mmCIF file with all atom_site columns, C-alpha atoms in Angstrom:
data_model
loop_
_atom_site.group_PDB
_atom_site.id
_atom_site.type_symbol
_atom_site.label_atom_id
_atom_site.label_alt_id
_atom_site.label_comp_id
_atom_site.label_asym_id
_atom_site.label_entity_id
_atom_site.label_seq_id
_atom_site.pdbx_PDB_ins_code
_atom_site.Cartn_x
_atom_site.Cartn_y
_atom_site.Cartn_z
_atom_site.occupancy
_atom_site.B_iso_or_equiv
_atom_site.pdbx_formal_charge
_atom_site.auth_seq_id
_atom_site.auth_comp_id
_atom_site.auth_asym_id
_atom_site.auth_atom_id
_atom_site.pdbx_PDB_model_num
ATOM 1  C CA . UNK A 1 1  ? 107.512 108.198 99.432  1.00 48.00 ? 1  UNK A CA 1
ATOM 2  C CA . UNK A 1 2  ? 105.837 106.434 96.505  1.00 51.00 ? 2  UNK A CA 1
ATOM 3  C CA . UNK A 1 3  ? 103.173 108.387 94.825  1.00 45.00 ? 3  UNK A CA 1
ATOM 4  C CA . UNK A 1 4  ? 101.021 106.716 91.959  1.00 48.00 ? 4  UNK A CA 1
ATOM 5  C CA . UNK A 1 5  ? 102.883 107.558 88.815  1.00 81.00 ? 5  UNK A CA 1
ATOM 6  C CA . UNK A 1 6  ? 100.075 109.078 86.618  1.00 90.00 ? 6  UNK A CA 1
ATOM 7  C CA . UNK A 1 7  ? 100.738 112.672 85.389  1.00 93.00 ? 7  UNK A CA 1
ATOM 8  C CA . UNK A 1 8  ? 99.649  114.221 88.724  1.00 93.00 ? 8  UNK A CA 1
ATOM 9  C CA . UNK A 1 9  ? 101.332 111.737 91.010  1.00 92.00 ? 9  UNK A CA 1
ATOM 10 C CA . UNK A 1 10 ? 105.121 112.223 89.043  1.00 94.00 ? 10 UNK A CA 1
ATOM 11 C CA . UNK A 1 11 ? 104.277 115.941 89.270  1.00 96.00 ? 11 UNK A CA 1
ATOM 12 C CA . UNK A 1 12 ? 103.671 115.940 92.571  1.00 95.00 ? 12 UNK A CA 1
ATOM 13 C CA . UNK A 1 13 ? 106.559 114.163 93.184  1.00 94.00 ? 13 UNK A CA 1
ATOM 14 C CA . UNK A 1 14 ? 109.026 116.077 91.394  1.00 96.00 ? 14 UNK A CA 1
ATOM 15 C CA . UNK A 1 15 ? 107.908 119.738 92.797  1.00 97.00 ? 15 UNK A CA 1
ATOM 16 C CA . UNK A 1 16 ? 108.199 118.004 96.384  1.00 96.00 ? 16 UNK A CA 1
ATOM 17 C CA . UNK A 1 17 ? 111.255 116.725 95.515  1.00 95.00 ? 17 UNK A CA 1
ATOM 18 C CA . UNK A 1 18 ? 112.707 120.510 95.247  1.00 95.00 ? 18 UNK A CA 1
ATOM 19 C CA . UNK A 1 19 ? 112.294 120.635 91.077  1.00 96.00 ? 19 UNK A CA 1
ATOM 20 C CA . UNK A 1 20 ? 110.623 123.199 89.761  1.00 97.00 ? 20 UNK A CA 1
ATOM 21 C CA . UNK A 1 21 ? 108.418 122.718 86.747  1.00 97.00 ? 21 UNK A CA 1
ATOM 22 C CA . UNK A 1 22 ? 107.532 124.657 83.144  1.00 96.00 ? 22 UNK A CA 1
ATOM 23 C CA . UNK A 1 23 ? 105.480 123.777 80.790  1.00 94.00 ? 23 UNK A CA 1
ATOM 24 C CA . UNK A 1 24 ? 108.606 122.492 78.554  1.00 92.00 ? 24 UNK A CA 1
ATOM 25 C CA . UNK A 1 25 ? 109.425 120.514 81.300  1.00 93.00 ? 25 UNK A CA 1
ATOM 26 C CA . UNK A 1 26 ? 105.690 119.380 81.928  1.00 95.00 ? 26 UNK A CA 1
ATOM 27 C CA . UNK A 1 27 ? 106.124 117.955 78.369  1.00 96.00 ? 27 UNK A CA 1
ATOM 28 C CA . UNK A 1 28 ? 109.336 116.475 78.231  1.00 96.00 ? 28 UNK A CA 1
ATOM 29 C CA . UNK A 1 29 ? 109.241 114.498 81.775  1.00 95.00 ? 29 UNK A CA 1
ATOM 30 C CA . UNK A 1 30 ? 105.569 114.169 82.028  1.00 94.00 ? 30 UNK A CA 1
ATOM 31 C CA . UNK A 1 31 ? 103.912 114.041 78.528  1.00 93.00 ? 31 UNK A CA 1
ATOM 32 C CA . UNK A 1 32 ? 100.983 116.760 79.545  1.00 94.00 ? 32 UNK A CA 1
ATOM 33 C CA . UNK A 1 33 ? 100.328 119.967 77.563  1.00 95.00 ? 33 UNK A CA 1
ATOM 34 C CA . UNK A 1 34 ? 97.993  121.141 80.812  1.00 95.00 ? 34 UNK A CA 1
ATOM 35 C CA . UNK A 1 35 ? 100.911 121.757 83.115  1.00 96.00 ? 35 UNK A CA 1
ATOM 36 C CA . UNK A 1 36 ? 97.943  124.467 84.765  1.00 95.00 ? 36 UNK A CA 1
ATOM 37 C CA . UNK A 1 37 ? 95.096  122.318 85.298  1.00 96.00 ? 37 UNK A CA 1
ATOM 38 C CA . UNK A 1 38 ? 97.350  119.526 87.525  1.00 96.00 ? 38 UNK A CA 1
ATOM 39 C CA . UNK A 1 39 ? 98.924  122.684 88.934  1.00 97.00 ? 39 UNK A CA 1
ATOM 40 C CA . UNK A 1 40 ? 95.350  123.322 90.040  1.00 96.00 ? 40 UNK A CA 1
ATOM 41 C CA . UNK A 1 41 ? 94.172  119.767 90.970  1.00 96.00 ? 41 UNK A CA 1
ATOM 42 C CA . UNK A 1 42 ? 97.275  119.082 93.223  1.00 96.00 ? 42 UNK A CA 1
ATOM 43 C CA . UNK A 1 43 ? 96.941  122.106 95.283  1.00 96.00 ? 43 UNK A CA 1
ATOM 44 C CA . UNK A 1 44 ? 92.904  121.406 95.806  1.00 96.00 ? 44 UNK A CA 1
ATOM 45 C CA . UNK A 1 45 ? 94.017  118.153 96.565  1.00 94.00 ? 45 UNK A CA 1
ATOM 46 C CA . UNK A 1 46 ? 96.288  118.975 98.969  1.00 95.00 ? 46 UNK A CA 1
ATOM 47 C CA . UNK A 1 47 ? 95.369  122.288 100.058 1.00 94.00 ? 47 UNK A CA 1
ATOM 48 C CA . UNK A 1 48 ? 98.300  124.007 99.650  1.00 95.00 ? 48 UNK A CA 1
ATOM 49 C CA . UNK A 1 49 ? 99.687  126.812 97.033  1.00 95.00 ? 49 UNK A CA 1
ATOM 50 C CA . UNK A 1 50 ? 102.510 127.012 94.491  1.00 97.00 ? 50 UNK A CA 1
ATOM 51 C CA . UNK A 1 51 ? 105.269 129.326 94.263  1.00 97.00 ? 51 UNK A CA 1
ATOM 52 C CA . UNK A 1 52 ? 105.193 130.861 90.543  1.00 97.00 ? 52 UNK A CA 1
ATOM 53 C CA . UNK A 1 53 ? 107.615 132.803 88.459  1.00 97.00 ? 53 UNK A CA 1
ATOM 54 C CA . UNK A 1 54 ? 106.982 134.577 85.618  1.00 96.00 ? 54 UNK A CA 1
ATOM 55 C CA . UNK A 1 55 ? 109.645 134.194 82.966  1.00 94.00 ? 55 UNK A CA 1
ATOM 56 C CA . UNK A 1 56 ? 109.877 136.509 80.288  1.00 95.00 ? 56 UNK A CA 1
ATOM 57 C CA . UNK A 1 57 ? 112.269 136.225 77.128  1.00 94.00 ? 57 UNK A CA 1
ATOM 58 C CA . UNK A 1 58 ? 112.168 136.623 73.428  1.00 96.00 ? 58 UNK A CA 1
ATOM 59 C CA . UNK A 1 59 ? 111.477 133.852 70.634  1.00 94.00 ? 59 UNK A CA 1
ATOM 60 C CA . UNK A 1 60 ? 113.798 132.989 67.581  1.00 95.00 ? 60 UNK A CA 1
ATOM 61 C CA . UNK A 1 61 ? 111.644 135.376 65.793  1.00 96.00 ? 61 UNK A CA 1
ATOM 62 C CA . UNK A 1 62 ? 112.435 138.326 67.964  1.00 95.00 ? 62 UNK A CA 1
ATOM 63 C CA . UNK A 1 63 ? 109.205 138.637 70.000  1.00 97.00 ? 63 UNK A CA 1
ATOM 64 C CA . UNK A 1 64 ? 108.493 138.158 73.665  1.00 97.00 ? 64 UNK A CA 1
ATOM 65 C CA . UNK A 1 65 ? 107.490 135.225 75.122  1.00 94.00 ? 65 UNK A CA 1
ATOM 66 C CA . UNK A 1 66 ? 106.140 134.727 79.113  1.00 95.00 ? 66 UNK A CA 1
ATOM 67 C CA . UNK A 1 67 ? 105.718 130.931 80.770  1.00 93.00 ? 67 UNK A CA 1
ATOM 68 C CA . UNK A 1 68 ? 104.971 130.156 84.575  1.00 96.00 ? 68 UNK A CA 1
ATOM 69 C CA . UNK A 1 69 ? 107.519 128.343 86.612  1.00 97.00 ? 69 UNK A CA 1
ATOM 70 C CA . UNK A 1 70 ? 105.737 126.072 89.367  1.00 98.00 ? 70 UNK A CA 1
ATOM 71 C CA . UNK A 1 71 ? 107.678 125.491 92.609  1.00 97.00 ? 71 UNK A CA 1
ATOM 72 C CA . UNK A 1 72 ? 106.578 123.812 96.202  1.00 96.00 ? 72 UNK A CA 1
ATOM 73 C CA . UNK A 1 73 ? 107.618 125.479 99.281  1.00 95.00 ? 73 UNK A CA 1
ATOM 74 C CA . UNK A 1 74 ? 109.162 123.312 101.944 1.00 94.00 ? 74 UNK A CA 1
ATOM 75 C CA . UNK A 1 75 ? 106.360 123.203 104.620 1.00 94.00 ? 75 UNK A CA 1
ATOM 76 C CA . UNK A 1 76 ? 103.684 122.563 101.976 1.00 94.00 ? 76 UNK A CA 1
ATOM 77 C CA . UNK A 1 77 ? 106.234 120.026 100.782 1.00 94.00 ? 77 UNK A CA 1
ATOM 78 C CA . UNK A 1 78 ? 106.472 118.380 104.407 1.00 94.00 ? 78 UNK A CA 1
ATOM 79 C CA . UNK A 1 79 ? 102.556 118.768 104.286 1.00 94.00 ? 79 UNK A CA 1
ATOM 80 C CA . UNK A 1 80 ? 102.147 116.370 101.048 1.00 93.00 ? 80 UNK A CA 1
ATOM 81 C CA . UNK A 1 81 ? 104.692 114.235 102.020 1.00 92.00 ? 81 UNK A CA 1
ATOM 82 C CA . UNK A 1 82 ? 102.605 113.535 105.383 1.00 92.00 ? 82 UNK A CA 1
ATOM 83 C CA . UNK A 1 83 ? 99.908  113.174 103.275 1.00 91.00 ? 83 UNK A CA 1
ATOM 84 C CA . UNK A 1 84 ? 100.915 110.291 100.854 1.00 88.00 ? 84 UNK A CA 1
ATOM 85 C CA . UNK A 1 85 ? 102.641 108.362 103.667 1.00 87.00 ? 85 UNK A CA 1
ATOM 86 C CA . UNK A 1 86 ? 99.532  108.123 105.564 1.00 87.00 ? 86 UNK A CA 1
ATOM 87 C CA . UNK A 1 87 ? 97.387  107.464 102.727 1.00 82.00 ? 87 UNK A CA 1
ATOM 88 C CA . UNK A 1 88 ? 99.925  104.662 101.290 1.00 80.00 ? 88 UNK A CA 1
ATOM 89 C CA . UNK A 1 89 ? 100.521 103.201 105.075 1.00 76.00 ? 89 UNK A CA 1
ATOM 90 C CA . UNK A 1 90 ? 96.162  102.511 104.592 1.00 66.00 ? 90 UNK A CA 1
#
């Protein structure tokens, strides 16, 4: 599978891949501060819905902090991998 490498494409292929995805890791992999909006524009693209976890902690500074981790299930995985291989076999 070979899916165009712009932000959405390398995100896409990393949560079907099995990674899961923060918005530190949005940053440091993908260079995108909107780790929400191309959560949203893959899953109306391929119809599909993420897994997300809530993580909750506390800063340097002693107060609490929350950030979404993203994660693909395995059929909707399956599902965009049948996707890109038809549209890249066209």
């Amino acid at each position: 599978m070979k899916a165009k490498q712009t932000q959405i494409g390398a995100i896409t292929e990393a949560l079907v891949n099995g990674e899961k995805i923060s918005a530190l890791t949005a940053f440091k992999e993908f260079g995108t501060l909107r780790l929400g909006a191309r959560i949203f524009e893959i899953e109306k693209r391929y119809g599909i819905i993420f897994d997300r976890n809530d993580i909750k902690g506390k800063t340097r500074f002693k107060t609490n902090f929350m950030c979404t981790e993203y994660s693909m299930r395995r059929g909707d995985a399956k599902k965009v991998k049948r996707i890109l291989k038809e549209t890249c076999n066209n």
